mmCIF file with all atom_site columns, C-alpha atoms in Angstrom:
data_model
loop_
_atom_site.group_PDB
_atom_site.id
_atom_site.type_symbol
_atom_site.label_atom_id
_atom_site.label_alt_id
_atom_site.label_comp_id
_atom_site.label_asym_id
_atom_site.label_entity_id
_atom_site.label_seq_id
_atom_site.pdbx_PDB_ins_code
_atom_site.Cartn_x
_atom_site.Cartn_y
_atom_site.Cartn_z
_atom_site.occupancy
_atom_site.B_iso_or_equiv
_atom_site.pdbx_formal_charge
_atom_site.auth_seq_id
_atom_site.auth_comp_id
_atom_site.auth_asym_id
_atom_site.auth_atom_id
_atom_site.pdbx_PDB_model_num
ATOM 1   C CA . UNK A 1 1   ? 0.000   -0.001 -0.001  1.00 48.00 ? 26  UNK A CA 1
ATOM 2   C CA . UNK A 1 2   ? 0.900   3.637  0.013   1.00 67.00 ? 27  UNK A CA 1
ATOM 3   C CA . UNK A 1 3   ? 0.814   6.491  2.488   1.00 87.00 ? 28  UNK A CA 1
ATOM 4   C CA . UNK A 1 4   ? 0.697   10.034 1.121   1.00 94.00 ? 29  UNK A CA 1
ATOM 5   C CA . UNK A 1 5   ? 0.786   13.050 3.407   1.00 96.00 ? 30  UNK A CA 1
ATOM 6   C CA . UNK A 1 6   ? 0.203   16.673 2.550   1.00 97.00 ? 31  UNK A CA 1
ATOM 7   C CA . UNK A 1 7   ? -0.983  19.604 4.671   1.00 97.00 ? 32  UNK A CA 1
ATOM 8   C CA . UNK A 1 8   ? -4.727  19.999 4.915   1.00 95.00 ? 33  UNK A CA 1
ATOM 9   C CA . UNK A 1 9   ? -4.830  23.749 4.429   1.00 97.00 ? 34  UNK A CA 1
ATOM 10  C CA . UNK A 1 10  ? -2.521  26.633 3.642   1.00 98.00 ? 35  UNK A CA 1
ATOM 11  C CA . UNK A 1 11  ? -3.075  30.355 3.276   1.00 97.00 ? 36  UNK A CA 1
ATOM 12  C CA . UNK A 1 12  ? -1.000  32.877 1.356   1.00 97.00 ? 37  UNK A CA 1
ATOM 13  C CA . UNK A 1 13  ? -1.137  36.409 0.034   1.00 97.00 ? 38  UNK A CA 1
ATOM 14  C CA . UNK A 1 14  ? -1.677  37.424 -3.550  1.00 97.00 ? 39  UNK A CA 1
ATOM 15  C CA . UNK A 1 15  ? 1.663   37.910 -5.297  1.00 97.00 ? 40  UNK A CA 1
ATOM 16  C CA . UNK A 1 16  ? 3.559   35.740 -2.833  1.00 97.00 ? 41  UNK A CA 1
ATOM 17  C CA . UNK A 1 17  ? 5.174   32.308 -3.237  1.00 97.00 ? 42  UNK A CA 1
ATOM 18  C CA . UNK A 1 18  ? 3.833   29.172 -1.581  1.00 98.00 ? 43  UNK A CA 1
ATOM 19  C CA . UNK A 1 19  ? 5.296   25.675 -1.328  1.00 98.00 ? 44  UNK A CA 1
ATOM 20  C CA . UNK A 1 20  ? 3.013   22.680 -0.828  1.00 98.00 ? 45  UNK A CA 1
ATOM 21  C CA . UNK A 1 21  ? 4.811   19.601 0.428   1.00 98.00 ? 46  UNK A CA 1
ATOM 22  C CA . UNK A 1 22  ? 3.956   15.965 -0.154  1.00 98.00 ? 47  UNK A CA 1
ATOM 23  C CA . UNK A 1 23  ? 5.620   12.969 1.461   1.00 97.00 ? 48  UNK A CA 1
ATOM 24  C CA . UNK A 1 24  ? 4.956   9.406  0.467   1.00 96.00 ? 49  UNK A CA 1
ATOM 25  C CA . UNK A 1 25  ? 5.875   5.811  1.191   1.00 93.00 ? 50  UNK A CA 1
ATOM 26  C CA . UNK A 1 26  ? 5.696   3.310  -1.625  1.00 87.00 ? 51  UNK A CA 1
ATOM 27  C CA . UNK A 1 27  ? 7.252   0.033  -2.656  1.00 84.00 ? 52  UNK A CA 1
ATOM 28  C CA . UNK A 1 28  ? 7.140   0.493  -6.417  1.00 87.00 ? 53  UNK A CA 1
ATOM 29  C CA . UNK A 1 29  ? 7.384   4.183  -7.207  1.00 90.00 ? 54  UNK A CA 1
ATOM 30  C CA . UNK A 1 30  ? 6.541   4.986  -10.816 1.00 89.00 ? 55  UNK A CA 1
ATOM 31  C CA . UNK A 1 31  ? 5.867   8.687  -10.949 1.00 92.00 ? 56  UNK A CA 1
ATOM 32  C CA . UNK A 1 32  ? 4.356   11.552 -8.978  1.00 94.00 ? 57  UNK A CA 1
ATOM 33  C CA . UNK A 1 33  ? 1.623   13.875 -10.193 1.00 94.00 ? 58  UNK A CA 1
ATOM 34  C CA . UNK A 1 34  ? 0.196   17.169 -9.000  1.00 96.00 ? 59  UNK A CA 1
ATOM 35  C CA . UNK A 1 35  ? -3.381  18.188 -9.813  1.00 95.00 ? 60  UNK A CA 1
ATOM 36  C CA . UNK A 1 36  ? -5.361  21.346 -9.133  1.00 97.00 ? 61  UNK A CA 1
ATOM 37  C CA . UNK A 1 37  ? -9.032  21.071 -8.262  1.00 96.00 ? 62  UNK A CA 1
ATOM 38  C CA . UNK A 1 38  ? -11.313 24.055 -7.856  1.00 96.00 ? 63  UNK A CA 1
ATOM 39  C CA . UNK A 1 39  ? -14.406 23.566 -5.732  1.00 92.00 ? 64  UNK A CA 1
ATOM 40  C CA . UNK A 1 40  ? -17.114 21.759 -7.655  1.00 89.00 ? 65  UNK A CA 1
ATOM 41  C CA . UNK A 1 41  ? -14.867 21.077 -10.621 1.00 92.00 ? 66  UNK A CA 1
ATOM 42  C CA . UNK A 1 42  ? -12.797 18.179 -11.913 1.00 92.00 ? 67  UNK A CA 1
ATOM 43  C CA . UNK A 1 43  ? -9.049  17.978 -11.245 1.00 94.00 ? 68  UNK A CA 1
ATOM 44  C CA . UNK A 1 44  ? -6.698  19.405 -13.837 1.00 93.00 ? 69  UNK A CA 1
ATOM 45  C CA . UNK A 1 45  ? -3.168  18.140 -14.397 1.00 92.00 ? 70  UNK A CA 1
ATOM 46  C CA . UNK A 1 46  ? -0.323  20.393 -13.270 1.00 94.00 ? 71  UNK A CA 1
ATOM 47  C CA . UNK A 1 47  ? 2.879   18.365 -13.332 1.00 93.00 ? 72  UNK A CA 1
ATOM 48  C CA . UNK A 1 48  ? 4.537   14.972 -13.532 1.00 91.00 ? 73  UNK A CA 1
ATOM 49  C CA . UNK A 1 49  ? 7.870   13.926 -11.976 1.00 93.00 ? 74  UNK A CA 1
ATOM 50  C CA . UNK A 1 50  ? 9.504   10.544 -12.293 1.00 91.00 ? 75  UNK A CA 1
ATOM 51  C CA . UNK A 1 51  ? 13.173  11.543 -11.919 1.00 93.00 ? 76  UNK A CA 1
ATOM 52  C CA . UNK A 1 52  ? 14.743  13.575 -9.136  1.00 96.00 ? 77  UNK A CA 1
ATOM 53  C CA . UNK A 1 53  ? 14.868  17.285 -9.649  1.00 96.00 ? 78  UNK A CA 1
ATOM 54  C CA . UNK A 1 54  ? 12.809  20.303 -10.477 1.00 96.00 ? 79  UNK A CA 1
ATOM 55  C CA . UNK A 1 55  ? 10.288  20.593 -13.299 1.00 92.00 ? 80  UNK A CA 1
ATOM 56  C CA . UNK A 1 56  ? 9.291   24.152 -14.102 1.00 93.00 ? 81  UNK A CA 1
ATOM 57  C CA . UNK A 1 57  ? 6.172   25.147 -15.987 1.00 89.00 ? 82  UNK A CA 1
ATOM 58  C CA . UNK A 1 58  ? 5.365   28.828 -15.898 1.00 94.00 ? 83  UNK A CA 1
ATOM 59  C CA . UNK A 1 59  ? 4.402   29.957 -12.408 1.00 96.00 ? 84  UNK A CA 1
ATOM 60  C CA . UNK A 1 60  ? 4.281   26.363 -11.176 1.00 96.00 ? 85  UNK A CA 1
ATOM 61  C CA . UNK A 1 61  ? 7.255   24.138 -10.398 1.00 97.00 ? 86  UNK A CA 1
ATOM 62  C CA . UNK A 1 62  ? 7.385   20.656 -8.945  1.00 97.00 ? 87  UNK A CA 1
ATOM 63  C CA . UNK A 1 63  ? 10.310  18.981 -7.216  1.00 98.00 ? 88  UNK A CA 1
ATOM 64  C CA . UNK A 1 64  ? 10.943  15.325 -6.496  1.00 97.00 ? 89  UNK A CA 1
ATOM 65  C CA . UNK A 1 65  ? 13.393  13.452 -4.266  1.00 97.00 ? 90  UNK A CA 1
ATOM 66  C CA . UNK A 1 66  ? 12.803  9.727  -4.610  1.00 96.00 ? 91  UNK A CA 1
ATOM 67  C CA . UNK A 1 67  ? 15.308  8.797  -1.896  1.00 95.00 ? 92  UNK A CA 1
ATOM 68  C CA . UNK A 1 68  ? 13.453  10.967 0.607   1.00 96.00 ? 93  UNK A CA 1
ATOM 69  C CA . UNK A 1 69  ? 9.949   10.142 -0.611  1.00 96.00 ? 94  UNK A CA 1
ATOM 70  C CA . UNK A 1 70  ? 9.323   13.849 -0.925  1.00 97.00 ? 95  UNK A CA 1
ATOM 71  C CA . UNK A 1 71  ? 7.888   16.270 -3.426  1.00 98.00 ? 96  UNK A CA 1
ATOM 72  C CA . UNK A 1 72  ? 6.770   19.856 -3.389  1.00 98.00 ? 97  UNK A CA 1
ATOM 73  C CA . UNK A 1 73  ? 4.709   22.077 -5.620  1.00 98.00 ? 98  UNK A CA 1
ATOM 74  C CA . UNK A 1 74  ? 5.868   25.677 -5.798  1.00 98.00 ? 99  UNK A CA 1
ATOM 75  C CA . UNK A 1 75  ? 3.453   28.366 -6.874  1.00 97.00 ? 100 UNK A CA 1
ATOM 76  C CA . UNK A 1 76  ? 4.892   31.795 -7.659  1.00 97.00 ? 101 UNK A CA 1
ATOM 77  C CA . UNK A 1 77  ? 3.220   35.162 -8.114  1.00 97.00 ? 102 UNK A CA 1
ATOM 78  C CA . UNK A 1 78  ? 0.060   33.865 -6.517  1.00 98.00 ? 103 UNK A CA 1
ATOM 79  C CA . UNK A 1 79  ? -3.253  34.968 -7.964  1.00 97.00 ? 104 UNK A CA 1
ATOM 80  C CA . UNK A 1 80  ? -6.691  34.803 -6.437  1.00 97.00 ? 105 UNK A CA 1
ATOM 81  C CA . UNK A 1 81  ? -7.661  32.153 -8.969  1.00 97.00 ? 106 UNK A CA 1
ATOM 82  C CA . UNK A 1 82  ? -5.000  29.855 -7.500  1.00 98.00 ? 107 UNK A CA 1
ATOM 83  C CA . UNK A 1 83  ? -7.296  29.292 -4.514  1.00 98.00 ? 108 UNK A CA 1
ATOM 84  C CA . UNK A 1 84  ? -8.061  25.600 -4.943  1.00 98.00 ? 109 UNK A CA 1
ATOM 85  C CA . UNK A 1 85  ? -7.257  22.138 -3.634  1.00 97.00 ? 110 UNK A CA 1
ATOM 86  C CA . UNK A 1 86  ? -3.905  20.706 -4.740  1.00 98.00 ? 111 UNK A CA 1
ATOM 87  C CA . UNK A 1 87  ? -3.688  16.940 -4.960  1.00 97.00 ? 112 UNK A CA 1
ATOM 88  C CA . UNK A 1 88  ? -0.479  14.954 -4.833  1.00 96.00 ? 113 UNK A CA 1
ATOM 89  C CA . UNK A 1 89  ? -0.722  11.516 -6.465  1.00 94.00 ? 114 UNK A CA 1
ATOM 90  C CA . UNK A 1 90  ? 1.840   8.731  -6.561  1.00 94.00 ? 115 UNK A CA 1
ATOM 91  C CA . UNK A 1 91  ? 1.730   5.954  -9.130  1.00 91.00 ? 116 UNK A CA 1
ATOM 92  C CA . UNK A 1 92  ? 2.873   2.612  -7.797  1.00 87.00 ? 117 UNK A CA 1
ATOM 93  C CA . UNK A 1 93  ? 3.853   -0.438 -9.794  1.00 84.00 ? 118 UNK A CA 1
ATOM 94  C CA . UNK A 1 94  ? 2.503   -3.476 -7.995  1.00 81.00 ? 119 UNK A CA 1
ATOM 95  C CA . UNK A 1 95  ? 4.104   -6.904 -7.864  1.00 80.00 ? 120 UNK A CA 1
ATOM 96  C CA . UNK A 1 96  ? 1.431   -8.032 -10.287 1.00 78.00 ? 121 UNK A CA 1
ATOM 97  C CA . UNK A 1 97  ? 2.574   -5.509 -12.861 1.00 79.00 ? 122 UNK A CA 1
ATOM 98  C CA . UNK A 1 98  ? -0.300  -3.072 -12.456 1.00 80.00 ? 123 UNK A CA 1
ATOM 99  C CA . UNK A 1 99  ? 0.129   0.679  -12.214 1.00 83.00 ? 124 UNK A CA 1
ATOM 100 C CA . UNK A 1 100 ? -2.040  2.135  -9.474  1.00 86.00 ? 125 UNK A CA 1
ATOM 101 C CA . UNK A 1 101 ? -2.264  5.846  -8.659  1.00 89.00 ? 126 UNK A CA 1
ATOM 102 C CA . UNK A 1 102 ? -2.906  6.819  -5.044  1.00 92.00 ? 127 UNK A CA 1
ATOM 103 C CA . UNK A 1 103 ? -3.973  10.347 -4.169  1.00 93.00 ? 128 UNK A CA 1
ATOM 104 C CA . UNK A 1 104 ? -3.290  12.404 -1.091  1.00 94.00 ? 129 UNK A CA 1
ATOM 105 C CA . UNK A 1 105 ? -6.233  14.067 0.628   1.00 94.00 ? 130 UNK A CA 1
ATOM 106 C CA . UNK A 1 106 ? -5.378  17.379 -0.966  1.00 95.00 ? 131 UNK A CA 1
ATOM 107 C CA . UNK A 1 107 ? -4.158  20.739 0.315   1.00 97.00 ? 132 UNK A CA 1
ATOM 108 C CA . UNK A 1 108 ? -6.712  23.504 0.300   1.00 97.00 ? 133 UNK A CA 1
ATOM 109 C CA . UNK A 1 109 ? -4.911  26.723 -0.622  1.00 98.00 ? 134 UNK A CA 1
ATOM 110 C CA . UNK A 1 110 ? -6.570  30.008 0.205   1.00 98.00 ? 135 UNK A CA 1
ATOM 111 C CA . UNK A 1 111 ? -5.103  33.108 -1.439  1.00 98.00 ? 136 UNK A CA 1
ATOM 112 C CA . UNK A 1 112 ? -5.893  36.424 0.270   1.00 96.00 ? 137 UNK A CA 1
ATOM 113 C CA . UNK A 1 113 ? -5.760  39.816 -1.433  1.00 94.00 ? 138 UNK A CA 1
ATOM 114 C CA . UNK B 2 1   ? -11.376 19.328 -29.628 1.00 66.00 ? 2   UNK B CA 1
ATOM 115 C CA . UNK B 2 2   ? -14.237 18.400 -27.320 1.00 79.00 ? 3   UNK B CA 1
ATOM 116 C CA . UNK B 2 3   ? -13.302 17.453 -23.779 1.00 92.00 ? 4   UNK B CA 1
ATOM 117 C CA . UNK B 2 4   ? -14.189 14.386 -21.780 1.00 96.00 ? 5   UNK B CA 1
ATOM 118 C CA . UNK B 2 5   ? -17.923 14.049 -21.342 1.00 97.00 ? 6   UNK B CA 1
ATOM 119 C CA . UNK B 2 6   ? -19.761 12.102 -18.703 1.00 97.00 ? 7   UNK B CA 1
ATOM 120 C CA . UNK B 2 7   ? -23.419 11.225 -18.472 1.00 97.00 ? 8   UNK B CA 1
ATOM 121 C CA . UNK B 2 8   ? -25.499 11.606 -16.501 1.00 97.00 ? 9   UNK B CA 1
ATOM 122 C CA . UNK B 2 9   ? -24.184 14.507 -14.466 1.00 96.00 ? 10  UNK B CA 1
ATOM 123 C CA . UNK B 2 10  ? -26.419 13.798 -11.478 1.00 97.00 ? 11  UNK B CA 1
ATOM 124 C CA . UNK B 2 11  ? -28.141 10.651 -10.355 1.00 96.00 ? 12  UNK B CA 1
ATOM 125 C CA . UNK B 2 12  ? -30.231 9.568  -7.390  1.00 98.00 ? 13  UNK B CA 1
ATOM 126 C CA . UNK B 2 13  ? -30.646 5.880  -6.646  1.00 97.00 ? 14  UNK B CA 1
ATOM 127 C CA . UNK B 2 14  ? -31.795 3.779  -3.708  1.00 97.00 ? 15  UNK B CA 1
ATOM 128 C CA . UNK B 2 15  ? -29.910 1.063  -1.875  1.00 97.00 ? 16  UNK B CA 1
ATOM 129 C CA . UNK B 2 16  ? -29.824 -2.231 -3.694  1.00 97.00 ? 17  UNK B CA 1
ATOM 130 C CA . UNK B 2 17  ? -30.253 -0.749 -7.136  1.00 98.00 ? 18  UNK B CA 1
ATOM 131 C CA . UNK B 2 18  ? -27.602 -0.778 -9.803  1.00 98.00 ? 19  UNK B CA 1
ATOM 132 C CA . UNK B 2 19  ? -26.272 2.110  -11.856 1.00 98.00 ? 20  UNK B CA 1
ATOM 133 C CA . UNK B 2 20  ? -24.390 2.568  -15.115 1.00 98.00 ? 21  UNK B CA 1
ATOM 134 C CA . UNK B 2 21  ? -22.303 5.641  -15.786 1.00 98.00 ? 22  UNK B CA 1
ATOM 135 C CA . UNK B 2 22  ? -20.932 6.621  -19.170 1.00 98.00 ? 23  UNK B CA 1
ATOM 136 C CA . UNK B 2 23  ? -17.755 8.362  -20.251 1.00 98.00 ? 24  UNK B CA 1
ATOM 137 C CA . UNK B 2 24  ? -16.727 9.570  -23.708 1.00 98.00 ? 25  UNK B CA 1
ATOM 138 C CA . UNK B 2 25  ? -13.013 10.327 -23.901 1.00 96.00 ? 26  UNK B CA 1
ATOM 139 C CA . UNK B 2 26  ? -11.345 13.003 -25.961 1.00 94.00 ? 27  UNK B CA 1
ATOM 140 C CA . UNK B 2 27  ? -11.256 11.965 -29.614 1.00 94.00 ? 28  UNK B CA 1
ATOM 141 C CA . UNK B 2 28  ? -8.192  9.840  -30.264 1.00 91.00 ? 29  UNK B CA 1
ATOM 142 C CA . UNK B 2 29  ? -7.602  8.948  -26.623 1.00 91.00 ? 30  UNK B CA 1
ATOM 143 C CA . UNK B 2 30  ? -7.509  5.234  -25.955 1.00 91.00 ? 31  UNK B CA 1
ATOM 144 C CA . UNK B 2 31  ? -7.008  5.124  -22.193 1.00 92.00 ? 32  UNK B CA 1
ATOM 145 C CA . UNK B 2 32  ? -9.907  5.760  -19.836 1.00 95.00 ? 33  UNK B CA 1
ATOM 146 C CA . UNK B 2 33  ? -9.577  5.695  -16.051 1.00 95.00 ? 34  UNK B CA 1
ATOM 147 C CA . UNK B 2 34  ? -12.329 5.866  -13.464 1.00 97.00 ? 35  UNK B CA 1
ATOM 148 C CA . UNK B 2 35  ? -12.098 7.416  -10.005 1.00 97.00 ? 36  UNK B CA 1
ATOM 149 C CA . UNK B 2 36  ? -14.350 7.801  -6.989  1.00 97.00 ? 37  UNK B CA 1
ATOM 150 C CA . UNK B 2 37  ? -14.145 10.990 -4.934  1.00 96.00 ? 38  UNK B CA 1
ATOM 151 C CA . UNK B 2 38  ? -15.734 11.352 -1.514  1.00 94.00 ? 39  UNK B CA 1
ATOM 152 C CA . UNK B 2 39  ? -15.153 13.842 1.311   1.00 89.00 ? 40  UNK B CA 1
ATOM 153 C CA . UNK B 2 40  ? -14.128 11.011 3.598   1.00 87.00 ? 41  UNK B CA 1
ATOM 154 C CA . UNK B 2 41  ? -11.742 9.051  1.386   1.00 89.00 ? 42  UNK B CA 1
ATOM 155 C CA . UNK B 2 42  ? -10.662 11.617 -1.166  1.00 91.00 ? 43  UNK B CA 1
ATOM 156 C CA . UNK B 2 43  ? -9.929  10.609 -4.736  1.00 93.00 ? 44  UNK B CA 1
ATOM 157 C CA . UNK B 2 44  ? -9.524  6.874  -5.279  1.00 95.00 ? 45  UNK B CA 1
ATOM 158 C CA . UNK B 2 45  ? -8.617  4.951  -8.408  1.00 94.00 ? 46  UNK B CA 1
ATOM 159 C CA . UNK B 2 46  ? -11.162 2.400  -9.595  1.00 96.00 ? 47  UNK B CA 1
ATOM 160 C CA . UNK B 2 47  ? -9.783  0.985  -12.844 1.00 94.00 ? 48  UNK B CA 1
ATOM 161 C CA . UNK B 2 48  ? -8.255  1.835  -16.181 1.00 93.00 ? 49  UNK B CA 1
ATOM 162 C CA . UNK B 2 49  ? -9.236  0.571  -19.616 1.00 94.00 ? 50  UNK B CA 1
ATOM 163 C CA . UNK B 2 50  ? -7.107  0.567  -22.720 1.00 90.00 ? 51  UNK B CA 1
ATOM 164 C CA . UNK B 2 51  ? -8.129  -0.910 -26.071 1.00 89.00 ? 52  UNK B CA 1
ATOM 165 C CA . UNK B 2 52  ? -11.242 -2.522 -24.559 1.00 94.00 ? 53  UNK B CA 1
ATOM 166 C CA . UNK B 2 53  ? -9.206  -4.303 -21.861 1.00 93.00 ? 54  UNK B CA 1
ATOM 167 C CA . UNK B 2 54  ? -8.982  -3.547 -18.186 1.00 93.00 ? 55  UNK B CA 1
ATOM 168 C CA . UNK B 2 55  ? -5.321  -2.733 -17.750 1.00 88.00 ? 56  UNK B CA 1
ATOM 169 C CA . UNK B 2 56  ? -5.174  -1.691 -14.109 1.00 89.00 ? 57  UNK B CA 1
ATOM 170 C CA . UNK B 2 57  ? -7.525  -2.095 -11.170 1.00 91.00 ? 58  UNK B CA 1
ATOM 171 C CA . UNK B 2 58  ? -7.751  -0.406 -7.790  1.00 91.00 ? 59  UNK B CA 1
ATOM 172 C CA . UNK B 2 59  ? -8.877  -1.873 -4.518  1.00 90.00 ? 60  UNK B CA 1
ATOM 173 C CA . UNK B 2 60  ? -12.646 -1.822 -4.876  1.00 95.00 ? 61  UNK B CA 1
ATOM 174 C CA . UNK B 2 61  ? -15.126 -4.687 -4.441  1.00 96.00 ? 62  UNK B CA 1
ATOM 175 C CA . UNK B 2 62  ? -16.426 -6.659 -7.393  1.00 95.00 ? 63  UNK B CA 1
ATOM 176 C CA . UNK B 2 63  ? -19.678 -4.670 -7.325  1.00 97.00 ? 64  UNK B CA 1
ATOM 177 C CA . UNK B 2 64  ? -17.732 -2.072 -9.265  1.00 98.00 ? 65  UNK B CA 1
ATOM 178 C CA . UNK B 2 65  ? -17.117 -3.067 -12.854 1.00 97.00 ? 66  UNK B CA 1
ATOM 179 C CA . UNK B 2 66  ? -16.499 -1.432 -16.159 1.00 97.00 ? 67  UNK B CA 1
ATOM 180 C CA . UNK B 2 67  ? -15.986 -1.934 -19.822 1.00 97.00 ? 68  UNK B CA 1
ATOM 181 C CA . UNK B 2 68  ? -14.676 -0.116 -22.838 1.00 97.00 ? 69  UNK B CA 1
ATOM 182 C CA . UNK B 2 69  ? -16.040 -0.187 -26.339 1.00 97.00 ? 70  UNK B CA 1
ATOM 183 C CA . UNK B 2 70  ? -14.193 -0.189 -29.631 1.00 96.00 ? 71  UNK B CA 1
ATOM 184 C CA . UNK B 2 71  ? -14.677 3.582  -29.974 1.00 95.00 ? 72  UNK B CA 1
ATOM 185 C CA . UNK B 2 72  ? -12.956 4.009  -26.559 1.00 95.00 ? 73  UNK B CA 1
ATOM 186 C CA . UNK B 2 73  ? -16.151 5.079  -24.812 1.00 97.00 ? 74  UNK B CA 1
ATOM 187 C CA . UNK B 2 74  ? -16.371 3.504  -21.397 1.00 98.00 ? 75  UNK B CA 1
ATOM 188 C CA . UNK B 2 75  ? -19.038 2.603  -18.910 1.00 98.00 ? 76  UNK B CA 1
ATOM 189 C CA . UNK B 2 76  ? -18.804 1.715  -15.271 1.00 98.00 ? 77  UNK B CA 1
ATOM 190 C CA . UNK B 2 77  ? -21.421 -0.211 -13.375 1.00 98.00 ? 78  UNK B CA 1
ATOM 191 C CA . UNK B 2 78  ? -22.091 -0.416 -9.674  1.00 98.00 ? 79  UNK B CA 1
ATOM 192 C CA . UNK B 2 79  ? -24.413 -3.191 -8.570  1.00 95.00 ? 80  UNK B CA 1
ATOM 193 C CA . UNK B 2 80  ? -26.263 -3.544 -5.275  1.00 96.00 ? 81  UNK B CA 1
ATOM 194 C CA . UNK B 2 81  ? -25.716 0.087  -4.337  1.00 97.00 ? 82  UNK B CA 1
ATOM 195 C CA . UNK B 2 82  ? -24.816 0.986  -0.774  1.00 97.00 ? 83  UNK B CA 1
ATOM 196 C CA . UNK B 2 83  ? -25.145 4.320  0.980   1.00 97.00 ? 84  UNK B CA 1
ATOM 197 C CA . UNK B 2 84  ? -21.367 4.604  0.990   1.00 96.00 ? 85  UNK B CA 1
ATOM 198 C CA . UNK B 2 85  ? -21.307 4.577  -2.798  1.00 97.00 ? 86  UNK B CA 1
ATOM 199 C CA . UNK B 2 86  ? -22.595 8.145  -2.802  1.00 97.00 ? 87  UNK B CA 1
ATOM 200 C CA . UNK B 2 87  ? -19.774 10.033 -4.438  1.00 97.00 ? 88  UNK B CA 1
ATOM 201 C CA . UNK B 2 88  ? -18.512 11.982 -7.407  1.00 97.00 ? 89  UNK B CA 1
ATOM 202 C CA . UNK B 2 89  ? -17.406 9.537  -10.084 1.00 98.00 ? 90  UNK B CA 1
ATOM 203 C CA . UNK B 2 90  ? -14.791 10.941 -12.401 1.00 97.00 ? 91  UNK B CA 1
ATOM 204 C CA . UNK B 2 91  ? -13.383 9.555  -15.570 1.00 97.00 ? 92  UNK B CA 1
ATOM 205 C CA . UNK B 2 92  ? -10.180 10.701 -17.177 1.00 95.00 ? 93  UNK B CA 1
ATOM 206 C CA . UNK B 2 93  ? -8.762  10.033 -20.608 1.00 93.00 ? 94  UNK B CA 1
ATOM 207 C CA . UNK B 2 94  ? -5.279  10.130 -22.046 1.00 89.00 ? 95  UNK B CA 1
ATOM 208 C CA . UNK B 2 95  ? -3.805  9.194  -25.406 1.00 85.00 ? 96  UNK B CA 1
ATOM 209 C CA . UNK B 2 96  ? -2.495  5.932  -23.967 1.00 78.00 ? 97  UNK B CA 1
ATOM 210 C CA . UNK B 2 97  ? 0.649   4.084  -24.910 1.00 71.00 ? 98  UNK B CA 1
ATOM 211 C CA . UNK B 2 98  ? 0.656   0.325  -25.184 1.00 61.00 ? 99  UNK B CA 1
ATOM 212 C CA . UNK B 2 99  ? 2.908   -1.360 -22.640 1.00 58.00 ? 100 UNK B CA 1
ATOM 213 C CA . UNK B 2 100 ? 4.434   1.217  -20.345 1.00 59.00 ? 101 UNK B CA 1
ATOM 214 C CA . UNK B 2 101 ? 2.141   3.424  -18.175 1.00 60.00 ? 102 UNK B CA 1
ATOM 215 C CA . UNK B 2 102 ? 1.182   6.671  -19.833 1.00 59.00 ? 103 UNK B CA 1
ATOM 216 C CA . UNK B 2 103 ? 3.353   9.650  -19.017 1.00 63.00 ? 104 UNK B CA 1
ATOM 217 C CA . UNK B 2 104 ? 1.068   12.029 -20.776 1.00 66.00 ? 105 UNK B CA 1
ATOM 218 C CA . UNK B 2 105 ? -1.544  14.249 -19.197 1.00 79.00 ? 106 UNK B CA 1
ATOM 219 C CA . UNK B 2 106 ? -4.831  12.836 -18.009 1.00 86.00 ? 107 UNK B CA 1
ATOM 220 C CA . UNK B 2 107 ? -7.871  14.944 -18.779 1.00 91.00 ? 108 UNK B CA 1
ATOM 221 C CA . UNK B 2 108 ? -10.763 14.651 -16.380 1.00 94.00 ? 109 UNK B CA 1
ATOM 222 C CA . UNK B 2 109 ? -14.436 14.864 -17.209 1.00 95.00 ? 110 UNK B CA 1
ATOM 223 C CA . UNK B 2 110 ? -16.866 16.913 -15.096 1.00 94.00 ? 111 UNK B CA 1
ATOM 224 C CA . UNK B 2 111 ? -17.981 13.817 -13.180 1.00 96.00 ? 112 UNK B CA 1
ATOM 225 C CA . UNK B 2 112 ? -21.235 12.152 -12.285 1.00 97.00 ? 113 UNK B CA 1
ATOM 226 C CA . UNK B 2 113 ? -22.533 12.932 -8.826  1.00 97.00 ? 114 UNK B CA 1
ATOM 227 C CA . UNK B 2 114 ? -24.312 9.862  -7.455  1.00 98.00 ? 115 UNK B CA 1
ATOM 228 C CA . UNK B 2 115 ? -26.507 10.003 -4.389  1.00 97.00 ? 116 UNK B CA 1
ATOM 229 C CA . UNK B 2 116 ? -27.683 6.733  -2.883  1.00 97.00 ? 117 UNK B CA 1
ATOM 230 C CA . UNK B 2 117 ? -30.667 6.962  -0.561  1.00 97.00 ? 118 UNK B CA 1
#
């Protein structure tokens, strides 16, 4: 099985930078995903990491350390529309050869003016 | 290009009934995954279909089943509904690559909100 931990809620100010952490335990790591989900809407893909290091995509960056079971999502120049839930998901390769994604409970980010 | 569509958007059923939900992926996408989202358990993976075959399966009871048609449209079925099956059911599609797991982006549909009374 897997255990994925991320903070339940974070608050930040418009224009600032926020880092959302995600720690995980898995036996067959095969990639880590970040999704954004606004209230009442479906999740949208933000990033994918399978190798250690930083992946940058505009205002959003995602970092992965496989040895530490740790990832973070960095949001720069925060905007009000960034208020949403951010889901960390780890894909695990099982002994049976299946690829199973497991999601964290999500971090609710509230951006204040 | 049209996005992922799911029907119906809302559904009310009673315990013991069965339900079938439908998902039409983005044109050209061959992989369809299904998820259940509840306030208590969060987002959980149900199963993934690729080329009409179930490729991966999460840890849900056999009451949850699915299938995929030759045009990549997918349906999931829940039999003998329980109160705890009340949830948002999401499907997501991606282009799909045979063999290795897809690295490409998954696109989610708007979901079907199921309420079991």
